[in-house]
Coordinates of C-alpha atoms and ligand atoms in Angstrom, one line a residue:
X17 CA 137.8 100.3 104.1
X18 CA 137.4 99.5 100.3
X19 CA 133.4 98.8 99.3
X20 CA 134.5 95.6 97.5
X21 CA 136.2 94.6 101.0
X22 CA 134.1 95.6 103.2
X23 CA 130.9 93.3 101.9
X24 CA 132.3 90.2 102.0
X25 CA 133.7 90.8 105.6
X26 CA 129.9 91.5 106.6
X27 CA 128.6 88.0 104.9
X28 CA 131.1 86.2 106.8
X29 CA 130.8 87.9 110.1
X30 CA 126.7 87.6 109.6
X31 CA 127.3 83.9 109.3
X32 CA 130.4 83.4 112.4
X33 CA 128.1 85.1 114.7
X34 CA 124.6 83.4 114.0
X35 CA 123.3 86.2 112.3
X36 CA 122.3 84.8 109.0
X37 CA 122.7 81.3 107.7
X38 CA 122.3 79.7 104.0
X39 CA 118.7 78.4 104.2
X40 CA 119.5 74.2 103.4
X41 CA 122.8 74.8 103.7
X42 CA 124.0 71.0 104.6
X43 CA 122.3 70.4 101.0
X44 CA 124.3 73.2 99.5
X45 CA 122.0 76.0 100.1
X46 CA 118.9 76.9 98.1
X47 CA 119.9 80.1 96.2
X48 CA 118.5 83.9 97.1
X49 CA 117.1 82.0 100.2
X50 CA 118.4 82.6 103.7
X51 CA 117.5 81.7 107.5
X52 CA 118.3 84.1 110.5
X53 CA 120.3 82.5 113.4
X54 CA 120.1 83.2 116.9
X55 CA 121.2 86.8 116.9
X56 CA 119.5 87.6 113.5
X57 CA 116.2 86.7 114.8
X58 CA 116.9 89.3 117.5
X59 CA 117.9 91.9 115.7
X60 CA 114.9 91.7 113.1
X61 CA 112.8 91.7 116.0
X62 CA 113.9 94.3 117.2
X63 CA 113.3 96.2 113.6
X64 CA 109.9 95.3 113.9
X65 CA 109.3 96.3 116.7
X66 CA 110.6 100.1 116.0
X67 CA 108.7 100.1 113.1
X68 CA 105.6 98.8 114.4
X69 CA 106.0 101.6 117.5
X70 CA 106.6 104.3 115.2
X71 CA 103.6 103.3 112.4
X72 CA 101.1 102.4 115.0
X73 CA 101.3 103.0 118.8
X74 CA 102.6 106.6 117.8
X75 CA 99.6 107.4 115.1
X76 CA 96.3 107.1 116.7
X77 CA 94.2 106.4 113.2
X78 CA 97.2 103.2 112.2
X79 CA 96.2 100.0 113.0
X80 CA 97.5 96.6 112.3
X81 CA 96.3 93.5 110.5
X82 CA 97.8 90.1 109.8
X83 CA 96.3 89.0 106.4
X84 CA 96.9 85.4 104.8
X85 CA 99.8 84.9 102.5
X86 CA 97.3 82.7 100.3
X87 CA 94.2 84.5 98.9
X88 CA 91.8 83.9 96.5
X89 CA 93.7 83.9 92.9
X90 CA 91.3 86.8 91.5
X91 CA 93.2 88.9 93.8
X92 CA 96.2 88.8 91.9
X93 CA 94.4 89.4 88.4
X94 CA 92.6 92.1 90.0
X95 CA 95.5 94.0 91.5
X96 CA 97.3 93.8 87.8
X97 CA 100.1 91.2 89.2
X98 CA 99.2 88.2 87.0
X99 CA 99.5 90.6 83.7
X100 CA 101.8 93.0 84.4
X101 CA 104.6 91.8 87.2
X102 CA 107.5 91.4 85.1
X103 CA 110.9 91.1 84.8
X104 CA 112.7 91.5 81.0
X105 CA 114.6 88.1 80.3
X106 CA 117.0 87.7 77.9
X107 CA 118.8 83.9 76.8
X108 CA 122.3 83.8 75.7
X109 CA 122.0 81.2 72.7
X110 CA 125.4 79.6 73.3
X111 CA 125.2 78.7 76.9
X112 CA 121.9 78.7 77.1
X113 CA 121.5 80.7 80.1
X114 CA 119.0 83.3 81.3
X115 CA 119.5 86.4 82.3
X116 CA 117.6 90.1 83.7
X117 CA 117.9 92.3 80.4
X118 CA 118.6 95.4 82.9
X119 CA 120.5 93.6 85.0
X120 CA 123.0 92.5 82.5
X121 CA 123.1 96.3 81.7
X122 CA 123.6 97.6 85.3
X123 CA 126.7 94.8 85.5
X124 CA 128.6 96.5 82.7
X125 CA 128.0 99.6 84.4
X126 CA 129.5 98.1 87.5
X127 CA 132.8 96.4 85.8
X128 CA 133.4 100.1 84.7
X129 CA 133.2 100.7 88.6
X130 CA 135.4 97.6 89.4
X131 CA 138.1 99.4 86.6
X132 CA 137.8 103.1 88.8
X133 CA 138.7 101.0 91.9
X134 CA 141.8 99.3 90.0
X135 CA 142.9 102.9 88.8
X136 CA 142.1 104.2 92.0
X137 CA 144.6 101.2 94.1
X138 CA 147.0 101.9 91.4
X139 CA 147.0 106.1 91.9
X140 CA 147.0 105.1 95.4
X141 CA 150.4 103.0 95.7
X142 CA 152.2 105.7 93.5
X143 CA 151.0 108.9 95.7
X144 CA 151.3 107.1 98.8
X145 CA 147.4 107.9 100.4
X146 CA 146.0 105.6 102.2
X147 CA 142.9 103.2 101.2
X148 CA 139.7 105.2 102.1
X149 CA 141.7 108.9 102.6
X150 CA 140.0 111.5 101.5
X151 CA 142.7 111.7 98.1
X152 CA 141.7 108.7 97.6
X153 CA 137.7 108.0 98.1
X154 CA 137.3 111.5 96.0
X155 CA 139.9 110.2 92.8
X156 CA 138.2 107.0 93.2
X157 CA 134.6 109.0 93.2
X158 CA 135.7 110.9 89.9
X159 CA 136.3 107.4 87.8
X160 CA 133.1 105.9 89.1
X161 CA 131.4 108.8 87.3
X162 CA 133.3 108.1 84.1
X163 CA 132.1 108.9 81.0
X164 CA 131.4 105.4 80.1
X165 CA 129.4 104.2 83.2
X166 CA 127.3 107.6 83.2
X167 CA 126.6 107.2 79.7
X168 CA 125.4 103.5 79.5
X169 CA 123.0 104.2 83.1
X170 CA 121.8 107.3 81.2
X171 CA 120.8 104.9 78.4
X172 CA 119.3 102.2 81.0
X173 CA 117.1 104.4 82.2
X174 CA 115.6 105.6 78.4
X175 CA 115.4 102.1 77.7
X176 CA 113.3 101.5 80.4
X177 CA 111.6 104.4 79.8
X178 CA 110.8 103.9 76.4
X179 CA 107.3 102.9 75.0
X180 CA 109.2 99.5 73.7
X181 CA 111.3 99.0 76.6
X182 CA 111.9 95.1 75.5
X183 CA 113.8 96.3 72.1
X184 CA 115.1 99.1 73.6
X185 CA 116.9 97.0 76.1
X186 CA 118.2 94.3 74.0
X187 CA 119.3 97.2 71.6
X188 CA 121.5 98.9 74.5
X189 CA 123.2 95.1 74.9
X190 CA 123.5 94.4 71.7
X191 CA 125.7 98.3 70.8
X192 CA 127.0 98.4 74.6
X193 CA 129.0 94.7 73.5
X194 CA 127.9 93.5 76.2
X195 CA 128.6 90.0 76.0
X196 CA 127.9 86.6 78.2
X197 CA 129.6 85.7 81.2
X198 CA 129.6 81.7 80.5
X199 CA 129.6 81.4 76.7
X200 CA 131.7 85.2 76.0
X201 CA 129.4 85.5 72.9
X202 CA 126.8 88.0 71.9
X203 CA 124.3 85.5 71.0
X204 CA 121.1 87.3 72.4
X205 CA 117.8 86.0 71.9
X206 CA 114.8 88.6 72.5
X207 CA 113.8 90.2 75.3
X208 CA 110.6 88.7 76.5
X209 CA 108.4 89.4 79.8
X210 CA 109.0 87.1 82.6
X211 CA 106.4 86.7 85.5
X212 CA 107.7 87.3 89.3
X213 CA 105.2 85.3 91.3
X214 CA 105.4 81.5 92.5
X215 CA 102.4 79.3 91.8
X216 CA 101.3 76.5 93.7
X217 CA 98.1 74.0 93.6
X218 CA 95.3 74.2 96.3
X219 CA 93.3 70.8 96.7
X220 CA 94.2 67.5 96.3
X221 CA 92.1 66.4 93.5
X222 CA 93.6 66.9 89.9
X223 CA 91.2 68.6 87.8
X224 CA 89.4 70.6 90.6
X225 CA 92.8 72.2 91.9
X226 CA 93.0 75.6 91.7
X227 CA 96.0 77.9 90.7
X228 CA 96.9 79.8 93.8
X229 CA 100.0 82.2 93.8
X230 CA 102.1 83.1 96.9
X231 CA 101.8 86.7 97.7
X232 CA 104.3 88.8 96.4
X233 CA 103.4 92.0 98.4
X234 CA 101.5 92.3 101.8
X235 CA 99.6 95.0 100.5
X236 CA 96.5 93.0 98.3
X237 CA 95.9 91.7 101.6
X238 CA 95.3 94.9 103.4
X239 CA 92.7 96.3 100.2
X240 CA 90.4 92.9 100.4
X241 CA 90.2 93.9 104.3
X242 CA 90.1 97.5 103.7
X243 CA 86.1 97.7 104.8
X244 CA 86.2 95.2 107.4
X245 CA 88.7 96.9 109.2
X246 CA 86.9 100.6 108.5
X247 CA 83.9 99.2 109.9
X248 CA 85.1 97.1 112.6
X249 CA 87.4 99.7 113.9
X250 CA 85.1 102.8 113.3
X251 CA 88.0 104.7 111.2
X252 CA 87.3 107.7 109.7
X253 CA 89.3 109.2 106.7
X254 CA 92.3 109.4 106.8
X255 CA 93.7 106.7 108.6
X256 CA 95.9 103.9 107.7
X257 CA 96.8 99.5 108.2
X258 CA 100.0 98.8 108.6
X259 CA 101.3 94.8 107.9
X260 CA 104.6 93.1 108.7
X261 CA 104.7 89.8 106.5
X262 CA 106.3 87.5 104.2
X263 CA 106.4 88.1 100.3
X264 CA 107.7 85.8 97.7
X265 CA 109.1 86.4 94.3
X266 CA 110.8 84.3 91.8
X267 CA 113.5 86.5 91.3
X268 CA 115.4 85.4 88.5
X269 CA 118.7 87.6 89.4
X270 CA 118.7 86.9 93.4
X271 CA 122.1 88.8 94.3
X272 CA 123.9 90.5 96.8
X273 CA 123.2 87.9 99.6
X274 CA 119.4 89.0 101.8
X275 CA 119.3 92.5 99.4
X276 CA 117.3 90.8 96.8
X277 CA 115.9 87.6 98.0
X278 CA 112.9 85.2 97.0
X279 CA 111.1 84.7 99.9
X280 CA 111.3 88.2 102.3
X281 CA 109.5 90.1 104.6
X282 CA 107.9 93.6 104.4
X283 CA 106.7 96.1 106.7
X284 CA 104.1 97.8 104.6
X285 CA 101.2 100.9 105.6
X286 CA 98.7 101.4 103.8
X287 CA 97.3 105.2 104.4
X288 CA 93.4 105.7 102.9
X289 CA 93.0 109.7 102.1
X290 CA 90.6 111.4 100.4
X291 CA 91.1 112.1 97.2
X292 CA 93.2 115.2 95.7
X293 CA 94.9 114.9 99.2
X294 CA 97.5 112.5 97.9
X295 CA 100.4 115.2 97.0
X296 CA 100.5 115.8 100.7
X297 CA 100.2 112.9 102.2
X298 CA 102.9 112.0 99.9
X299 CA 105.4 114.2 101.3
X300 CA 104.1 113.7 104.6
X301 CA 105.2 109.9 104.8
X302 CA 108.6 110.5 102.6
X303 CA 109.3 112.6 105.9
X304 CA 108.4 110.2 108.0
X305 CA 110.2 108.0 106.9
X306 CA 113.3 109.1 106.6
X307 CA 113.1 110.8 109.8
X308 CA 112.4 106.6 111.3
X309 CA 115.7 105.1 108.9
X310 CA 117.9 107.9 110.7
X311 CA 116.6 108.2 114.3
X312 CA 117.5 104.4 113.9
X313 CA 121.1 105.4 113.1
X314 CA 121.4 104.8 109.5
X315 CA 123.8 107.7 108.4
X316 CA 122.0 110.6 106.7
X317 CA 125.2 111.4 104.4
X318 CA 124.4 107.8 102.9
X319 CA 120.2 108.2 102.1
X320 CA 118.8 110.0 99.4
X321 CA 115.7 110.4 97.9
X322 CA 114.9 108.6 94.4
X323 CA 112.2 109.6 92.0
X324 CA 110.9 107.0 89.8
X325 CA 110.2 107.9 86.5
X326 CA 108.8 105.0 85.1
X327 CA 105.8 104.1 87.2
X328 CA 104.5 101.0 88.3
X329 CA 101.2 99.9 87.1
X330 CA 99.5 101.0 90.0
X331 CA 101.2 104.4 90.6
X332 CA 101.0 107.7 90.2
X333 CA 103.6 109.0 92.1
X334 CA 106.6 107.0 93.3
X335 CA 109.6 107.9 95.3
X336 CA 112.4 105.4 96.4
X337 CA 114.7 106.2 100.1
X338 CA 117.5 105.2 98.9
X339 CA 120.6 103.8 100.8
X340 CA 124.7 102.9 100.1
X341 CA 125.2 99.8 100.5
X342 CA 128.6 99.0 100.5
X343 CA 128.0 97.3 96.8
X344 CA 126.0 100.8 95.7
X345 CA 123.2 103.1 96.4
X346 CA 119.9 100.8 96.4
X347 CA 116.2 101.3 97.2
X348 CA 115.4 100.6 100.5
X349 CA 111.8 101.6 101.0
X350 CA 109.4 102.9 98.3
X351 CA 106.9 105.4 99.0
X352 CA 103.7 104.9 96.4
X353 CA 100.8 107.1 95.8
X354 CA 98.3 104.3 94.3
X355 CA 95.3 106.4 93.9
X356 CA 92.2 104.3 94.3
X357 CA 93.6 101.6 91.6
X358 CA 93.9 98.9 93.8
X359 CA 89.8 99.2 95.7
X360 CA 88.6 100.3 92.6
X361 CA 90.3 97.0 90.8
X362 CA 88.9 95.1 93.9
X363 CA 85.5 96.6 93.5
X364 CA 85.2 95.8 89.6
X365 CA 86.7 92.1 90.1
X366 CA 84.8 91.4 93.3
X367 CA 81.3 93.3 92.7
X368 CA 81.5 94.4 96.2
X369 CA 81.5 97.9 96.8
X370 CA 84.4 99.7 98.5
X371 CA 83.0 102.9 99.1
X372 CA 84.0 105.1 102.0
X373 CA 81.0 106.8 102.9
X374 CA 82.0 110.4 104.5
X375 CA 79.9 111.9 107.5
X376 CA 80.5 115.6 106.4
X377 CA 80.2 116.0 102.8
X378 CA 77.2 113.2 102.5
X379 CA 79.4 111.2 99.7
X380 CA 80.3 107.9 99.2
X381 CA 83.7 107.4 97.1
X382 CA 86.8 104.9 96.7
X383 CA 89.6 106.3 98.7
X384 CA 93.1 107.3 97.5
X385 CA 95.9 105.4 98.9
X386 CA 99.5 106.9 99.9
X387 CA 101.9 103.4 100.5
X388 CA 104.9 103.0 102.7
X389 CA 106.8 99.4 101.8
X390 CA 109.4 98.6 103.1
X391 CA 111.8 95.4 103.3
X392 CA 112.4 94.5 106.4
X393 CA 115.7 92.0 105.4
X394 CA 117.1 94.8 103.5
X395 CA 116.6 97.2 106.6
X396 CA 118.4 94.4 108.5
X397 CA 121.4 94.5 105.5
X398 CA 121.7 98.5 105.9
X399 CA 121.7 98.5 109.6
X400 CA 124.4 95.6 109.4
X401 CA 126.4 97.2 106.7
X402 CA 126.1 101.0 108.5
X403 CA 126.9 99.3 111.9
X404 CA 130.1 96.9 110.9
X405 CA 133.2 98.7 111.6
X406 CA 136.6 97.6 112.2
X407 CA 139.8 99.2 114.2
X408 CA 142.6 99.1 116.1
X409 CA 142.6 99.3 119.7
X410 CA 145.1 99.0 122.8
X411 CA 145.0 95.7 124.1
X412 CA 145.1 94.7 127.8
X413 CA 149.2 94.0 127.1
X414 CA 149.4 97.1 125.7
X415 CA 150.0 96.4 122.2
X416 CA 148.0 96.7 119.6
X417 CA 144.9 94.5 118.7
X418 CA 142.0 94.8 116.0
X419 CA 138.5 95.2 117.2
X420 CA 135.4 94.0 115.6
X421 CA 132.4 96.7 116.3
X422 CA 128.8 96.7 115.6
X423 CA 127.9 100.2 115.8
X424 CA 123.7 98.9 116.2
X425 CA 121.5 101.7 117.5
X426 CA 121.3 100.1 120.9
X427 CA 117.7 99.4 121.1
X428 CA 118.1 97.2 118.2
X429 CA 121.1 95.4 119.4
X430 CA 120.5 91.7 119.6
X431 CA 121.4 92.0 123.6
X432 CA 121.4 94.8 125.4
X433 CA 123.5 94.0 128.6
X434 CA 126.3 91.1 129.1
X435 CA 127.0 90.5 132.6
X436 CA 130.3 88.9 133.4
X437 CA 132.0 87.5 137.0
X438 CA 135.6 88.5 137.1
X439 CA 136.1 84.9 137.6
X440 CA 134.0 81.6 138.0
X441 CA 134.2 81.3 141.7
X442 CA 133.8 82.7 145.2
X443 CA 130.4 83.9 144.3
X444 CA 130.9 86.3 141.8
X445 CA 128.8 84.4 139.6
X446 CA 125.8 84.5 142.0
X447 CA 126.2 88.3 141.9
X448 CA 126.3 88.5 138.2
X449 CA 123.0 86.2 138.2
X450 CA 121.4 88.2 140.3
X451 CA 122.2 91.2 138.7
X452 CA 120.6 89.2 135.6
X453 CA 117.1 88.0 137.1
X454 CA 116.8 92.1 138.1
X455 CA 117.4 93.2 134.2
X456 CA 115.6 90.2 132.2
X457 CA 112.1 91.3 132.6
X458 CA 113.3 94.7 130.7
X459 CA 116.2 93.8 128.0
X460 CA 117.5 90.5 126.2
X461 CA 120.5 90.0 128.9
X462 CA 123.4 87.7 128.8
X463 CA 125.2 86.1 130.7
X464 CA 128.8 85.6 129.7
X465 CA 131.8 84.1 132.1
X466 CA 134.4 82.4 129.9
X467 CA 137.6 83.7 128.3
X468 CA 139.5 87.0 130.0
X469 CA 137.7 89.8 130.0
X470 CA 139.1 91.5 127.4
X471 CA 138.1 88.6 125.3
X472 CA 134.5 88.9 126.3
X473 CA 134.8 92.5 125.5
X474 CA 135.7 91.8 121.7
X475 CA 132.9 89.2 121.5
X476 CA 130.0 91.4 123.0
X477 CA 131.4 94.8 120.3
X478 CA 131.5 91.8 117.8
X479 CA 127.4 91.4 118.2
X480 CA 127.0 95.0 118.9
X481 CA 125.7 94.5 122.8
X482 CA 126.0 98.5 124.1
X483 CA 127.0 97.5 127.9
X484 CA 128.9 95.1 129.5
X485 CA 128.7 94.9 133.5
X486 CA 131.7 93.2 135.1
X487 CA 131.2 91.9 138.7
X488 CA 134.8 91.6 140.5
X489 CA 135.5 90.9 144.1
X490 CA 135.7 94.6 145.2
X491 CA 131.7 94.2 144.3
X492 CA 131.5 91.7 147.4
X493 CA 132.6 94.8 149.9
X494 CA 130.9 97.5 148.0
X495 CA 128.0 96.4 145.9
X496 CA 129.9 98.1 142.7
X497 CA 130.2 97.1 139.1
X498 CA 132.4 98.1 136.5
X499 CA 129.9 99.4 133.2
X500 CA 132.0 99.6 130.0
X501 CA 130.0 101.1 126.8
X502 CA 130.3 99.6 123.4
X503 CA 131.5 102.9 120.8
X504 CA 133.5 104.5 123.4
X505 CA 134.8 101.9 125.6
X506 CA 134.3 103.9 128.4
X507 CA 134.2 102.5 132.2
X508 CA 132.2 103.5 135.3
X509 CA 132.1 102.4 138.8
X510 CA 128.8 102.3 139.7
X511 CA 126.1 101.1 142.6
X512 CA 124.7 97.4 141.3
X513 CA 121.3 99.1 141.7
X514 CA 122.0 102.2 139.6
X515 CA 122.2 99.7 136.7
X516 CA 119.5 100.0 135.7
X517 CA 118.6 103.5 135.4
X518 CA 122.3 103.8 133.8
X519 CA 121.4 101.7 130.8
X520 CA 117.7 103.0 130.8
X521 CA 117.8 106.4 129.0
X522 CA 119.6 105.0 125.9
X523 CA 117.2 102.1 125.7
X524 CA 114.4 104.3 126.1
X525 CA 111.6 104.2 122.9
X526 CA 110.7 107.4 123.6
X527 CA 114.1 109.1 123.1
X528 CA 114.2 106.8 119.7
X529 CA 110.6 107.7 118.0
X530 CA 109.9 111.4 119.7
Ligands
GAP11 N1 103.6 97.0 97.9 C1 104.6 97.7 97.2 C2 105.8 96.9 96.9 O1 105.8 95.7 97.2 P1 108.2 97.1 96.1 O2 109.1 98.3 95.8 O3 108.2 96.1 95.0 O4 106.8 97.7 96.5 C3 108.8 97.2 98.7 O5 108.7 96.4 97.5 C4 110.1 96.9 99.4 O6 110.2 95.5 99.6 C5 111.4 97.3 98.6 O7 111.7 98.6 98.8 C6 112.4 96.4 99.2 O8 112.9 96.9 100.4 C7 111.6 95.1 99.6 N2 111.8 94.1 98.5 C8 111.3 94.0 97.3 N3 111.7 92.9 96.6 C9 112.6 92.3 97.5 C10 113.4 91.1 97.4 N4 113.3 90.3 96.3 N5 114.2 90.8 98.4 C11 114.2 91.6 99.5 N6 113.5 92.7 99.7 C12 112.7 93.0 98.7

């Protein structure tokens, strides 16, 4: 299928099944903001849950913490967020609209893109190839690395580079000819500094209310607690805290539905190491990793490593994993070596000391910090966008029908098993029930008995549930049920109590995270 198809097929098929909904959508939505439905909420859970398996219960010296989303406002002065978290902003005089500065940029890049998929369909129609043949994804491959597009991201990236980076973006607008979407002119003001994170009041009184910002990373809250949790816990070096927790920026460009939203979630690890051991540690955890985004089934041809070459302010060493969504190859999850900036900030601001003190050599110091951040909505997008698939299938009259497929790794599939009764009487539905109070204490099972069961079928590979157990009224003579699998659509005949060791092995964590 064509990437500028594909994605908004995946919206609407988030939204038709209760996987994502608009957040305030009877009040027309609130922008960049979004609420997961019934099946979303599974599914994310499920995320979690793999990630907080893999980073703790499988690393002996990982534990958790759940730190406030609210903390004390030197926090964020401390950590460097209330100078330096910025975007670049640049106002179109004429319509008097604001805009990212790099962002603007990386939307020229992408018309050029738009025109190799024009010239692409076109070539196409002529040669006869089909949409998404190999002719036609490698001439359509070619034009996306055009002259033009190449040329204009090479000079993003100097701009961003560069020592000015504010003129040296509005520069790159101004001779690119870039102009404004609403207005169509060139009217540019200057770039200026924009800051990411929400503010809101704490106390009622005017005068004595303090400026409190919501967090914009879980990870300020893991340094503040850094000691507490050493001591508490007895941890010595190295050894690591791993959040999962809501972060909030007031992103001005919030595009490409949850990819870049303003209130999210991340699944961050925060990995305290002595220092000088950061450069392997580093690689340790970009192996890590990737190794957890593919033994979840997110397809290796489609990740790639990404270094950064600007750094953030707390950085000294920064690699992005990298993923293809079907609007482009985006970060997924950064991996940060943060030296001891953020304790030693704490320590400065706070006049506490942070010190690890270490057993062997007799020293105290302020330990080095290796970061895995992760969001967990855009894990939720790749899975989704990795896992949609669409074909054509026989149907039960022996034509042809279109199937809807979510391809989800089956221990994250919302549900694991639907259990259906051939029909709604003569006790089959007891059966199935039963079947269902045996399996609930295990997996998220449903219980499904409308439609044919061919219909059922297309609804539970719509979802992405792996197995589907049909009870018929041979089961009331033999105690068998029919077990169909999602990918394949294979079916076995098999003993009602062989269920469960049938579904087990693929469900199984430790053939997932071993
Ligand atoms: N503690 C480091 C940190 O926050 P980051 O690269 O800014 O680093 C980490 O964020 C991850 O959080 C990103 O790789 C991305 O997956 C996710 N993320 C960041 N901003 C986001 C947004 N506005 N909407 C959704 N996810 C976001």
């Amino acid at each position: 299928m064509n990437y500028d198809e594909i994605f908004p097929k995946i919206i609407s098929h988030a939204k038709e099944y209760g996987f994502i909904f608009q957040s305030s959508e009877i009040y027309d939505g609130l922008s960049a903001v979004y609420d997961y439905g019934q099946l979303g909420v599974e599914l994310k859970n499920n995320i979690k849950m793999a990630w907080w398996k893999a980073m703790v219960q499988m690393h002996e010296n990982i534990v958790g913490l759940d730190s406030a989303i609210l903390m004390h406002p030197t926090v964020w002065k401390a950590s460097g967020h209330v100078d330096a978290f910025n975007d670049p902003l640049i106002d179109n005089k004429d319509s008097k609209k604001r805009y990212r500065a790099d962002v603007l940029i990386e939307e020229q890049i992408d018309k050029y893109y738009q025109k190799a998929i024009k010239d692409a369909d076109k070539r196409a129609q002529k040669e006869g190839w089909e949409k998404g043949s190999e002719e036609y994804n490698s001439f359509l491959e070619k034009g996306r690395n055009g002259v033009k597009a190449q040329e204009l991201q090479t000079r993003l990236e100097e701009a961003l580079n560069a020592e000015d980076s504010l003129t040296a973006l509005r520069d790159v607008i101004i001779e690119a000819d870039i102009v404004c979407p609403i207005s169509g002119s060139k009217n540019w003001s200057e770039v200026k500094q924009f800051n990411l994170m929400f503010k809101a009041q704490l106390g009622a009184t005017e005068g004595s209310a303090m400026d409190i910002y919501f967090r914009p990373e879980t990870a300020q809250g893991t340094y503040v607690n850094y000691l507490n949790v050493q001591k508490t816990s007895r941890m010595k070096l190295p050894f690591g805290i791993a959040q999962i927790g809501k972060a909030f920026r007031n992103e001005i460009v919030a595009r490409q539905f949850i990819f870049r939203m303003r209130e999210f979630e991340q699944m961050e690890m925060q990995f305290f190491i002595k220092p000088g051991t950061q450069g392997e540690w580093f690689e340790y955890w970009k192996e890590q990793r990737r190794k957890w985004h593919q033994a979840l089934g997110l397809d290796p041809s489609k990740m790639r490593f990404h270094l950064h070459e600007k750094l953030a302010h707390y950085a000294d060493a920064a690699e992005d994993i990298q993923f293809t969504f079907p609007f482009g190859t985006k970060e997924l999850e950064g991996i940060h070596s943060r030296t001891d900036f953020d304790l030693g900030r704490h320590q400065e601001f706070s006049g506490k000391k942070l010190q690890y003190f270490d057993p062997e050599t007799q020293e105290s110091f302020v330990p080095y910090v290796v970061e895995t951040a992760v969001g967990l909505d855009r894990t939720f997008l790749a899975h989704l966008s990795n896992a949609y698939d669409e074909e054509e299938v026989p149907s039960a009259k022996g034509t042809m029908e279109e199937r809807k497929v979510l391809r989800l790794h089956p221990v994250l599939a919302p549900y694991k098993v639907a259990v259906f009764p051939l029909v709604r009487k003569d006790g089959l539905p007891e059966i199935a029930r039963e079947i269902i109070d045996d399996l609930k204490f295990e997996y998220n099972v449903m219980y499904d008995e409308k439609d044919a069961v061919g219909r059922r079928y297309r609804r539970h590979d719509a979802i992405g549930t792996p197995y589907c157990v049909t009870v018929d009224y041979e089961t009331k003579d033999d105690n068998m049920v029919t077990i169909r699998e999602r990918d394949s659509m294979h079916q076995d005949r098999i003993p009602i109590k062989k269920v469960n060791d049938y579904i087990r092995d693929r469900l199984d964590w430790r053939n997932v995270l071993k």
